Short mmCIF file of C-alpha atoms in Angstrom, two decimals:
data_model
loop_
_atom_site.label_atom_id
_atom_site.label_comp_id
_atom_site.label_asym_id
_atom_site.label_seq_id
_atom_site.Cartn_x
_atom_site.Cartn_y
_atom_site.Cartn_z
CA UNK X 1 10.41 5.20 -44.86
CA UNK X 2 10.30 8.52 -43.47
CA UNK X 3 7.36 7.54 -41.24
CA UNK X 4 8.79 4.41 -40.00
CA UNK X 5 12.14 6.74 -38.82
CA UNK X 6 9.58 9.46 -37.29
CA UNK X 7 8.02 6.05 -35.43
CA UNK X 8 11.71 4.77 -34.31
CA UNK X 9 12.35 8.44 -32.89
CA UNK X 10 9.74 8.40 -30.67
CA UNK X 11 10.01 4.86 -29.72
CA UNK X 12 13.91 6.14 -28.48
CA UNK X 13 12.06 9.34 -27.08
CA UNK X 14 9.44 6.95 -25.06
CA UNK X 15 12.43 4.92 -23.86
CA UNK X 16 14.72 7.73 -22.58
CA UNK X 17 11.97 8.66 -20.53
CA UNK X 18 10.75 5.27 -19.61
CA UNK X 19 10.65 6.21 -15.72
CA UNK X 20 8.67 9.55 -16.16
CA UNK X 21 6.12 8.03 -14.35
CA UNK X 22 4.61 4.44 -13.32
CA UNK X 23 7.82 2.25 -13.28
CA UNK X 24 7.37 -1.49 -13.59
CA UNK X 25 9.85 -3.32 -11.57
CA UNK X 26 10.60 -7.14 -12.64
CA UNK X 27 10.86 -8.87 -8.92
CA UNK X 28 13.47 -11.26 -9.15
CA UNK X 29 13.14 -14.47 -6.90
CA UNK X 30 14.10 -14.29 -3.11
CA UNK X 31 17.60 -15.38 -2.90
CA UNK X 32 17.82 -18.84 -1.09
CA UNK X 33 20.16 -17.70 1.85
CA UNK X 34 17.03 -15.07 2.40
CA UNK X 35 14.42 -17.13 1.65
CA UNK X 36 15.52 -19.47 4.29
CA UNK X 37 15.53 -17.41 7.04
CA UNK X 38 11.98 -15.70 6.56
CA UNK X 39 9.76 -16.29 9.24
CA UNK X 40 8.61 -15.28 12.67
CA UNK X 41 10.95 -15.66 16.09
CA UNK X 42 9.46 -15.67 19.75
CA UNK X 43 12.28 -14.48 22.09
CA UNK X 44 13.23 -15.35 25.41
CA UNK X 45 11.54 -12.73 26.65
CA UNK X 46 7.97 -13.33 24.62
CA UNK X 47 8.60 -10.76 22.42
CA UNK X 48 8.03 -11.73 18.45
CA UNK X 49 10.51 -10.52 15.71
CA UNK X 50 9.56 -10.99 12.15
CA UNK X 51 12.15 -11.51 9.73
CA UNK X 52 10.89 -10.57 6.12
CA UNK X 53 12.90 -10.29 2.61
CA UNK X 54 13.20 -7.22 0.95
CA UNK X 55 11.85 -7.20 -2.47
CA UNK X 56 14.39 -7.12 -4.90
CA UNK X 57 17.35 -6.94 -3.07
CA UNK X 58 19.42 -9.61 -0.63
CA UNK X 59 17.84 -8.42 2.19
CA UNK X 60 15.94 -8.79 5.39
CA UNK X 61 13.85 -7.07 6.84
CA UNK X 62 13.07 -6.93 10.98
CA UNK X 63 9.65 -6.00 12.53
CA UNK X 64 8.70 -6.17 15.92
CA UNK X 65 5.18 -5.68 17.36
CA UNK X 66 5.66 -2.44 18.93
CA UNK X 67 6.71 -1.19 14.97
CA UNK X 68 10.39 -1.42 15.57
CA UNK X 69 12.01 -1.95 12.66
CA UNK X 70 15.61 -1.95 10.25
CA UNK X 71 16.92 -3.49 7.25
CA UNK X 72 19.60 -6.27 7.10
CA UNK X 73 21.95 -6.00 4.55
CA UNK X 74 23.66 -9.80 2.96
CA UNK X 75 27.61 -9.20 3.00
CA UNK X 76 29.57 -11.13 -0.17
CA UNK X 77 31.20 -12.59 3.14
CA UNK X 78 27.99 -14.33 4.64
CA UNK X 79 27.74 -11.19 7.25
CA UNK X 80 25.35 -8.87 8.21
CA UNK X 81 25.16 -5.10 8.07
CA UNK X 82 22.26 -3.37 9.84
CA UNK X 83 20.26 0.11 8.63
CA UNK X 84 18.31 2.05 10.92
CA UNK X 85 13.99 1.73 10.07
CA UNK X 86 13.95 2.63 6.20
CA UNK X 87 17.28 5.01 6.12
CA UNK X 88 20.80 3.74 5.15
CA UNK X 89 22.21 5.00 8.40
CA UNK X 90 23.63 2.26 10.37
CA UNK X 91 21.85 0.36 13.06
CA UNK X 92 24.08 -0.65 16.45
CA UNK X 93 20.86 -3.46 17.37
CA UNK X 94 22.96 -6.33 17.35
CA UNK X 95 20.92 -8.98 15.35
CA UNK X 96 22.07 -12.42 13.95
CA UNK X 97 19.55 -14.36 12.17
CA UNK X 98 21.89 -17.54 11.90
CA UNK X 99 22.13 -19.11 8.67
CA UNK X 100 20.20 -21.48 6.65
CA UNK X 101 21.44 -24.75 8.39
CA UNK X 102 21.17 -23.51 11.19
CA UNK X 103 18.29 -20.39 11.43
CA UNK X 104 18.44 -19.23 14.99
CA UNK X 105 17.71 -15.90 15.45
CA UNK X 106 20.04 -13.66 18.10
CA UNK X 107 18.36 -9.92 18.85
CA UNK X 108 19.67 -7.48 20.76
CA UNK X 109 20.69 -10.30 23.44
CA UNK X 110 17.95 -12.38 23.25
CA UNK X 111 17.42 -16.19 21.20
CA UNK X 112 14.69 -16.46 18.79
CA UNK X 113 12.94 -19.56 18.14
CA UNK X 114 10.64 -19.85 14.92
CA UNK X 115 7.25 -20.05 15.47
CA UNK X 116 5.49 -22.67 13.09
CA UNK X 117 1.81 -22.67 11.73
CA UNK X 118 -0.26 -24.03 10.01
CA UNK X 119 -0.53 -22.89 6.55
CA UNK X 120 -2.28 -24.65 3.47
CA UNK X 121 -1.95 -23.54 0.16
CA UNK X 122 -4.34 -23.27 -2.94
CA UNK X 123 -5.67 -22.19 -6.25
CA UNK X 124 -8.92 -20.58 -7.00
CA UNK X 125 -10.55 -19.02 -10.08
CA UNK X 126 -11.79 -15.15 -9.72
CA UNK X 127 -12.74 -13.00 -12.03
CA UNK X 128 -11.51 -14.67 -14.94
CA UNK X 129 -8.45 -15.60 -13.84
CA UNK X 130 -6.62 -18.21 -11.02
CA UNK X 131 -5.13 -17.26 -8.39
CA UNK X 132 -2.43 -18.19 -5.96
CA UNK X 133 -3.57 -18.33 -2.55
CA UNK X 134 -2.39 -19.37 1.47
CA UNK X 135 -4.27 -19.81 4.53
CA UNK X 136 -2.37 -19.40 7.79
CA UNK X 137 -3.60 -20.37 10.91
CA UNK X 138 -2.92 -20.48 14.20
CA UNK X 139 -1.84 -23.95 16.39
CA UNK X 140 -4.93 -26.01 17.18
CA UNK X 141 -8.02 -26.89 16.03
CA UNK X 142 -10.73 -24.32 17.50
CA UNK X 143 -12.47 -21.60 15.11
CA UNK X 144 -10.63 -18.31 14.85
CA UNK X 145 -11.53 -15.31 13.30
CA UNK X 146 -9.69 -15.02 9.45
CA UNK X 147 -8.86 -11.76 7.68
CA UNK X 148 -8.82 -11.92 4.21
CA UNK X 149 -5.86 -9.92 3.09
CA UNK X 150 -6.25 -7.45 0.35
CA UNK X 151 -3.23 -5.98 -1.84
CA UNK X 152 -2.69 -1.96 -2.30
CA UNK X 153 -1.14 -0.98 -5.36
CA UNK X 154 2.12 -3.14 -5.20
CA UNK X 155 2.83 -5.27 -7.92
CA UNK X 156 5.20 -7.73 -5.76
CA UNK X 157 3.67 -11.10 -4.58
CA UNK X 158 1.92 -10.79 -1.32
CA UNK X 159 2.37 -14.62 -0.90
CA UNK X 160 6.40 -14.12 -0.69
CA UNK X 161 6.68 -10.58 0.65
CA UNK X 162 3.81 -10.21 3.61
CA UNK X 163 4.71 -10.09 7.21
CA UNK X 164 1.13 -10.15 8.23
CA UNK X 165 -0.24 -13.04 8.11
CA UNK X 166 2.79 -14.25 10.45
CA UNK X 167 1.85 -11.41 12.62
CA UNK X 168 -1.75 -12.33 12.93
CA UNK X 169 -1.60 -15.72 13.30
CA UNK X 170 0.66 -15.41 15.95
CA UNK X 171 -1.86 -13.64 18.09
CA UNK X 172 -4.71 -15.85 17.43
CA UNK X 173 -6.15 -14.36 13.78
CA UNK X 174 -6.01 -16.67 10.93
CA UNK X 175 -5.21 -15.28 7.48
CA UNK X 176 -6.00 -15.55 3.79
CA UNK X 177 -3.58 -14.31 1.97
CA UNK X 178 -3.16 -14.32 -2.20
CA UNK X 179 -1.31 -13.15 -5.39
CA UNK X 180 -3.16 -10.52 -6.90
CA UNK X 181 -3.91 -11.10 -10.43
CA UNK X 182 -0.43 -10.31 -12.78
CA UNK X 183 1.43 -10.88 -9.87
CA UNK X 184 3.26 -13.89 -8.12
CA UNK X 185 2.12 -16.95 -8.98
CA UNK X 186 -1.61 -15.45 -10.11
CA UNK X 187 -2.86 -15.43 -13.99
CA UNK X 188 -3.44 -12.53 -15.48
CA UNK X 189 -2.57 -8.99 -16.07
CA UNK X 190 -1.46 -6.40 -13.37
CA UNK X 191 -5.00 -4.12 -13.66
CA UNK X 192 -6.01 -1.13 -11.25
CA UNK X 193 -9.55 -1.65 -11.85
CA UNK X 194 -11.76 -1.47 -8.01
CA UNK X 195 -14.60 -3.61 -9.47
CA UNK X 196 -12.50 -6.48 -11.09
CA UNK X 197 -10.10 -6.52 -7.94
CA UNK X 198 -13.35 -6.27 -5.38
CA UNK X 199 -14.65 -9.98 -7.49
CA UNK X 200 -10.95 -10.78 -7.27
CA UNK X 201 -11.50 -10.61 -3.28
CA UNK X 202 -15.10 -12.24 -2.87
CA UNK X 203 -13.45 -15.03 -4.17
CA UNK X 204 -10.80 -15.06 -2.33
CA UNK X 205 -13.17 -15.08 0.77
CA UNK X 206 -14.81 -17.59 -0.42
CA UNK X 207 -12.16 -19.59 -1.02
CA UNK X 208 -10.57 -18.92 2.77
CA UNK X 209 -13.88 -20.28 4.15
CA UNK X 210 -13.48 -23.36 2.21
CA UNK X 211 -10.33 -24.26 3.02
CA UNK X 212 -10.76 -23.11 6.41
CA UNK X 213 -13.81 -25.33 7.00
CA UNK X 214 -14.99 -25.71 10.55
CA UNK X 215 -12.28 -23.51 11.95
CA UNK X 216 -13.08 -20.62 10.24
CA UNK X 217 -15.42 -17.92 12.60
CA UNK X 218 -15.64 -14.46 11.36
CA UNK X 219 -14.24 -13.66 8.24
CA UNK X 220 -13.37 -10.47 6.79
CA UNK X 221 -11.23 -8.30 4.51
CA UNK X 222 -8.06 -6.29 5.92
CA UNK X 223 -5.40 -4.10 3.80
CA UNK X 224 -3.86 -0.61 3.58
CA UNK X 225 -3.59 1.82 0.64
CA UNK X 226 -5.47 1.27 -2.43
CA UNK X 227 -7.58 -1.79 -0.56
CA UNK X 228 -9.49 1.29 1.04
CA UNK X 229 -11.27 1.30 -2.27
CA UNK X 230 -11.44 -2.38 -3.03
CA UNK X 231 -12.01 -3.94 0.35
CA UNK X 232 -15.21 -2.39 1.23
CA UNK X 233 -16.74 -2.60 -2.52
CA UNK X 234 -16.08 -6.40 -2.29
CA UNK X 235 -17.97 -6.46 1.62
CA UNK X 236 -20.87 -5.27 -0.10
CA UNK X 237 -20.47 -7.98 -2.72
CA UNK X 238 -20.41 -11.00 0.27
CA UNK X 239 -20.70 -12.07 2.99
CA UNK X 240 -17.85 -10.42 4.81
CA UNK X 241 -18.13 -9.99 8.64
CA UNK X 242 -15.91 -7.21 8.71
CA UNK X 243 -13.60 -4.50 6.76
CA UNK X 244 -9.85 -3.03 8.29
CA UNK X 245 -8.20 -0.26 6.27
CA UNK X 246 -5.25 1.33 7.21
CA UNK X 247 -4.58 4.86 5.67
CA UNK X 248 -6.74 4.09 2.62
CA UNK X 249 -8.39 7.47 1.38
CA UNK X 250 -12.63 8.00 0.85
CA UNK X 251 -12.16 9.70 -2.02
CA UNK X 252 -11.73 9.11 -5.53
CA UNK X 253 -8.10 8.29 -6.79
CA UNK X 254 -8.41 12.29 -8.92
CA UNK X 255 -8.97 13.69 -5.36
CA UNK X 256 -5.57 11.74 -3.96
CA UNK X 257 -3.69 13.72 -7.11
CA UNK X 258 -5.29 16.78 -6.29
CA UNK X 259 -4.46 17.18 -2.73
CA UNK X 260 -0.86 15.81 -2.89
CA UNK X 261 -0.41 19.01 -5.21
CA UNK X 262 -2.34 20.97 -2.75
CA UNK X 263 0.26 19.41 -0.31
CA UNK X 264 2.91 19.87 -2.24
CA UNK X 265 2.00 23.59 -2.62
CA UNK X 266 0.92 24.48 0.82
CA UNK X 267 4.62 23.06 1.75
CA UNK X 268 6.36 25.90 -0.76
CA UNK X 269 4.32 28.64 1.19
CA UNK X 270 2.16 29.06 -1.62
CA UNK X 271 -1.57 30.41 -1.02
CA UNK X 272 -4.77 30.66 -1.58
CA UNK X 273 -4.74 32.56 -4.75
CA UNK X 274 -1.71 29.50 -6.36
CA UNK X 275 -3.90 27.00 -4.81
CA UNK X 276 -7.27 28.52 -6.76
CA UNK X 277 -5.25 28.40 -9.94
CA UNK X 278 -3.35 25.17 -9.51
CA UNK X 279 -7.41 23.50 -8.96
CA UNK X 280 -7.51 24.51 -12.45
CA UNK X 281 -4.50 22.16 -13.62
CA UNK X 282 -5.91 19.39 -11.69
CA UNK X 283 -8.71 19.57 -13.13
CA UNK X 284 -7.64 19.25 -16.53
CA UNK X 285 -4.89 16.46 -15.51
CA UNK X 286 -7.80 14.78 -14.18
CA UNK X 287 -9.73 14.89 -17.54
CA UNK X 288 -6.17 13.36 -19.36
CA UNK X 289 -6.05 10.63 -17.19
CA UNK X 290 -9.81 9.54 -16.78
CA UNK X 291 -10.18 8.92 -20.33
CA UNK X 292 -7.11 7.22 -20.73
CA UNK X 293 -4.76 9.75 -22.16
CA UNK X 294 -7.54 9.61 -25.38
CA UNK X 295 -9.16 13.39 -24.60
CA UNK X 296 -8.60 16.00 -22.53
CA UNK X 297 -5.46 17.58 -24.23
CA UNK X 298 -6.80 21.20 -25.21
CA UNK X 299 -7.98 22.39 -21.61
CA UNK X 300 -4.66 21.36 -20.16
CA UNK X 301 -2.80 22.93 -22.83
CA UNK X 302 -5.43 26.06 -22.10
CA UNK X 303 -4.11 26.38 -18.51
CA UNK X 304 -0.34 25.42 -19.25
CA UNK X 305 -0.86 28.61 -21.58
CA UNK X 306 -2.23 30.60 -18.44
CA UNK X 307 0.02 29.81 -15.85
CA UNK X 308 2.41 27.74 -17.11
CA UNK X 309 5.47 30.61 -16.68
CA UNK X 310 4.25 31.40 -13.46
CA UNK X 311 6.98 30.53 -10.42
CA UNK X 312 4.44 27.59 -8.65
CA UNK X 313 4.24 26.13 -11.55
CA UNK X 314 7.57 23.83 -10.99
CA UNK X 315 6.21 23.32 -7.65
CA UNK X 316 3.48 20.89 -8.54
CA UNK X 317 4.01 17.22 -7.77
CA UNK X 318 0.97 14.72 -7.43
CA UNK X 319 0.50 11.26 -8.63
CA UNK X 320 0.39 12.54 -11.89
CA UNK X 321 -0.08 16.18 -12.64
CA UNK X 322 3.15 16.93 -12.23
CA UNK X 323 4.31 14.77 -15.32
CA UNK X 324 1.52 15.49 -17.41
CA UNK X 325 1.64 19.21 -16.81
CA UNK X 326 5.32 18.72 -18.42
CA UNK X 327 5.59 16.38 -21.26
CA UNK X 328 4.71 16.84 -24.70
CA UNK X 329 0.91 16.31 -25.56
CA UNK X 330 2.24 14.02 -28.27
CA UNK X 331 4.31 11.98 -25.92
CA UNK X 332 1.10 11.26 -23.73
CA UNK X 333 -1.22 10.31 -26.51
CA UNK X 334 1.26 7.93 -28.05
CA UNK X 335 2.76 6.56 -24.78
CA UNK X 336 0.43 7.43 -22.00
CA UNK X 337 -1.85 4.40 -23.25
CA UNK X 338 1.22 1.96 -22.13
CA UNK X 339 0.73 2.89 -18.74
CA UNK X 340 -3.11 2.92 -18.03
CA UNK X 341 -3.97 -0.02 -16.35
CA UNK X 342 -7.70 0.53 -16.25
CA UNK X 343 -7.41 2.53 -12.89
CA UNK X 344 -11.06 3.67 -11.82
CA UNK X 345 -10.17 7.01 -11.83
CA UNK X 346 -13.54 8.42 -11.27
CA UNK X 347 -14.35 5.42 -8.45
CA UNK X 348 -16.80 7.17 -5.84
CA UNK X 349 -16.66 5.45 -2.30
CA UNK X 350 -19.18 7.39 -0.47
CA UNK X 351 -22.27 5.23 -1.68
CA UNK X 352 -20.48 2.21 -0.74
CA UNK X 353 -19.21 3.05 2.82
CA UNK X 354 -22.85 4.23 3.33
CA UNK X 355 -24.44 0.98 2.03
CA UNK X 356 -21.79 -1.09 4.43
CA UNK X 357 -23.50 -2.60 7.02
CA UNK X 358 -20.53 -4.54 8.34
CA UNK X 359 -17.71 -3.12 11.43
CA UNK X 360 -15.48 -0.87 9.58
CA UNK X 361 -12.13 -0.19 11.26
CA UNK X 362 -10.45 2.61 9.51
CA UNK X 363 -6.91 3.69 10.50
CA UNK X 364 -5.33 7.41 9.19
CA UNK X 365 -1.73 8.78 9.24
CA UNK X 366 -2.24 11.71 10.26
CA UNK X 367 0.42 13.04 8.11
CA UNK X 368 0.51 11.09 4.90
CA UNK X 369 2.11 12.94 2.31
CA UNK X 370 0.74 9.65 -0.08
CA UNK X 371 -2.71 10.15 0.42
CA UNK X 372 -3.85 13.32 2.65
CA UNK X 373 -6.33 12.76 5.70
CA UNK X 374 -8.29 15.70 5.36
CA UNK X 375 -11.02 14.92 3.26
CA UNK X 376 -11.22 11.40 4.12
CA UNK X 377 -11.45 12.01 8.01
CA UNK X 378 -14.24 14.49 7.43
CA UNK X 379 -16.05 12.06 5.17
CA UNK X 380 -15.86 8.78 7.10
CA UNK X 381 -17.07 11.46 10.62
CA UNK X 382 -19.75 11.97 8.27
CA UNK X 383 -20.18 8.08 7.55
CA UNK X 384 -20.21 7.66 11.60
CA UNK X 385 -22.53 10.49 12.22
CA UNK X 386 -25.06 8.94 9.76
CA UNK X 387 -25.03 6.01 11.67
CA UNK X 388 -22.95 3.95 10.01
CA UNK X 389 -20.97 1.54 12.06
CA UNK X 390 -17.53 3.13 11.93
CA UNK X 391 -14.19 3.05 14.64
CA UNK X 392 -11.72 5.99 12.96
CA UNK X 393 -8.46 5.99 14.62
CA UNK X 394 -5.75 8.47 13.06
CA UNK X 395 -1.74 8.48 14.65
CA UNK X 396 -0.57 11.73 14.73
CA UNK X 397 2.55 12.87 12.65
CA UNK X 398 2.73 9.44 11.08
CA UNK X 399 3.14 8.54 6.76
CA UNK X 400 1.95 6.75 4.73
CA UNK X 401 1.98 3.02 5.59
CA UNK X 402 1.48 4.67 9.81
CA UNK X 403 5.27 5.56 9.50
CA UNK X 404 7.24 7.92 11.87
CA UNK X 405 9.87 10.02 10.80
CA UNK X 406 12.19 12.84 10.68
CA UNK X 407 12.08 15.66 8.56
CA UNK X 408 14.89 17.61 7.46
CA UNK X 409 15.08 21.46 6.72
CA UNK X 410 13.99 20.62 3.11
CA UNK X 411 11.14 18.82 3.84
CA UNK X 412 12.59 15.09 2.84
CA UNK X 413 11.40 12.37 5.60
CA UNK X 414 13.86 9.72 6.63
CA UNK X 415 11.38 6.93 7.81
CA UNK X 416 12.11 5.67 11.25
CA UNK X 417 9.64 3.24 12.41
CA UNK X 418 6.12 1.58 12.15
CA UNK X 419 4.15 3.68 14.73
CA UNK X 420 3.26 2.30 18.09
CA UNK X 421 -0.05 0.60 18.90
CA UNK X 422 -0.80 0.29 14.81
CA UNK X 423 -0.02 -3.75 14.72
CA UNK X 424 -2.04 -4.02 18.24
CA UNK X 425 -4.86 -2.27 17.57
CA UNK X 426 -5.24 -4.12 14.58
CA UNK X 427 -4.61 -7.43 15.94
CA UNK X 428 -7.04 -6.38 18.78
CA UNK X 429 -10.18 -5.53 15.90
CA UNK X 430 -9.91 -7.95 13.99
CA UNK X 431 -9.58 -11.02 16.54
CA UNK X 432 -11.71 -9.18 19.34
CA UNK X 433 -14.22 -7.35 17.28
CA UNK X 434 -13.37 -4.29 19.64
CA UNK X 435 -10.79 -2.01 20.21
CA UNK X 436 -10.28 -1.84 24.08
CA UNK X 437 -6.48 -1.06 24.93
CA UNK X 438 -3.96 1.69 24.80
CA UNK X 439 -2.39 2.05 21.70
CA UNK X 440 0.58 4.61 21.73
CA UNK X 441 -0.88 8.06 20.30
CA UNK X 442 -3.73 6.62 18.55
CA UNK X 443 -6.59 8.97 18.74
CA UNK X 444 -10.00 7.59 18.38
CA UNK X 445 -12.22 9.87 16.34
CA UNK X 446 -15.26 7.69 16.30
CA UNK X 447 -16.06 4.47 17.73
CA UNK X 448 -18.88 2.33 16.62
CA UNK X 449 -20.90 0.84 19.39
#
């Protein structure tokens, strides 16, 4: 009895602190008054808007290709209440996306007609598992380059939520998009692991060519984030005519942990000497999570013994160290195993982007808190230098996802906007196989010929 009451403790313990670190939202459907209204508007002018829901919330969201964007907000009245980019301040762009018997878009002045395309959808097996997928295409019948989209580490359904493949196909790109597995309408369970999610995009590939019979030209693989680890692992794995990653890192995901506490340091005025000793922690974080929260737990408590009184200490952040620097060693090894979803931890991607033979585009924000440039710029110069055919753009002052912002006197950063020239130069890549125009402050680091 006494050990089933010292079990029901900790079970109350492990659910007080359910959100100490990976949450794991439940998406609820898209509201049908949202749902509706998704889609992708040509002005009077020529300009597109892109109307996409918000996950979990009775919401739209506007894009336009320049990277203008705000959130509308459903009233309980039918109305609509604007928000400036990603902020809650209010937004004075008068928009009116019309209603679902009658969706006509009004922006800033301007009528918005939906633009319709072709779009097909399947199933297809991967790696054990079947997927849901969609290919979009542009109107007519002639072949068109395809980009095979591939997820980061959301666990919403690309299928419902992505603005891209309305994006591309509206400038001449088909696209493949899909549910990645234990999410959507896919099989399976929600997993982290490169190699099982690289299979997971050869077949998706495959599957885009097949449905996309003589139309399809090119074909490649295109995504942000975590697909800078997956997307070129599965272009070594086919037949893929190209790879697009925006501000993915080149490094493992242990590095990403280690210099967002670096960052996270550097930003308290800490130096060299904090930085030296807070490698240390890392390190031993690094050993807790790589084995699955099974080993690892004497060198971290080692180091929280060292320096765990010391004032930087509170400073650290990261992914992860942060929270495992913190909790109870016995909370981790009874809990931490509920949240490892077979991540690849360790997952090296310098052999692969030297093996890639294929045009790599790779896009950095050149301040992304999420995962920091440094290391990955240097390596994928390195990549170029050897030979390898590379084009590395980086924005200046942008985040993660090649956001703008503004940062207030304690560091927080209100997101403002998509930067300018990202969705062009993308668009440009991928349907062009070159990179020719201006594209706001992008600066081009290396350019493969």
């Amino acid at each position: 009895m006494r050990r089933k009451r010292v079990i029901a403790v900790l079970i109350l313990v492990a659910a007080a602190v359910g959100g100490w670190w990976y949450s794991r939202p439940e998406y609820r459907p898209v509201p049908p008054q949202i749902a509706c209204l998704v889609g992708l508007y040509r002005l009077d002018d020529g300009r597109f808007v892109d109307l996409s829901p918000q996950t979990n919330a009775a919401a739209l969201r506007w894009r336009l290709v320049d990277g203008r964007s705000g959130r509308l907000g459903r009233n309980d009245d039918g109305s609509w209440t604007g928000y400036r980019g990603w902020s809650d301040a209010r937004d004075t762009t008068a928009i009116e996306p019309g209603t679902c018997d009658a969706p006509a878009l009004r922006f800033d002045g301007q009528r918005g007609q939906r633009v319709e395309f072709t779009a097909q959808d399947t199933r297809f097996r991967g790696d054990g598992e079947e997927f849901a997928g969609r290919l979009v295409m542009p109107a007519g019948d002639a072949p068109v380059p395809i980009a095979v989209l591939v997820h980061g580490s959301e666990r919403w359904s690309a299928l419902t939520y992505s603005y891209w493949p309305r994006l591309l196909a509206a400038h001449g790109v088909g696209v493949f998009v899909y549910d990645k597995r234990g999410t959507g309408r896919s099989t399976g369970r929600y997993s982290q692991d490169f190699s099982l999610l690289a299979n997971d995009a050869v077949a998706a590939l495959r599957e885009a060519r097949r449905v996309a019979g003589p139309r399809a030209a090119r074909i490649g693989f295109f995504g942000g984030s975590q697909a800078g680890w997956i997307a070129p692992l599965a272009a070594t794995r086919s037949d893929a005519a190209f790879v697009a990653i925006g501000y993915g890192l080149a490094d493992s995901p242990l590095a990403e942990d280690r210099d967002q506490v670096m960052l996270d340091l550097k930003r308290r005025g800490h130096g060299p000497e904090v930085l030296a000793k807070a490698r240390e922690v890392t390190d031993a974080t690094a050993a807790v999570m790589a084995s699955g929260f099974r080993d690892g737990y004497d060198a971290l408590a080692a180091v929280k013994d060292k320096y765990g009184r010391e004032p930087w200490w509170k400073d650290m952040r990261g992914e992860f160290t942060g929270e495992l620097a913190n909790r109870p060693p016995l909370l981790l090894r009874w809990f931490g195993p509920l949240y490892d979803e077979g991540t690849t931890w360790r997952h090296d991607p310098m052999p692969v982007l030297h093996a890639l033979k294929v045009p790599l585009l790779w896009v950095l924000a050149g301040a992304d808190r999420e995962a920091p440039p440094e290391e990955t710029r240097a390596r994928l110069r390195a990549v170029a230098q050897a030979g390898g055919p590379v084009t590395l753009v980086e924005f200046p002052d942008t985040d993660h996802g090649m956001l703008e912002f503004v940062e207030s006197a304690d560091g927080a950063r209100e997101r403002t906007r998509i930067t300018e020239g990202y969705h062009a130069l993308v668009v440009d890549w991928i349907r062009d196989g070159r990179a020719a125009g201006a594209y706001g402050r992008a600066q081009f680091l290396a350019r493969a010929e």
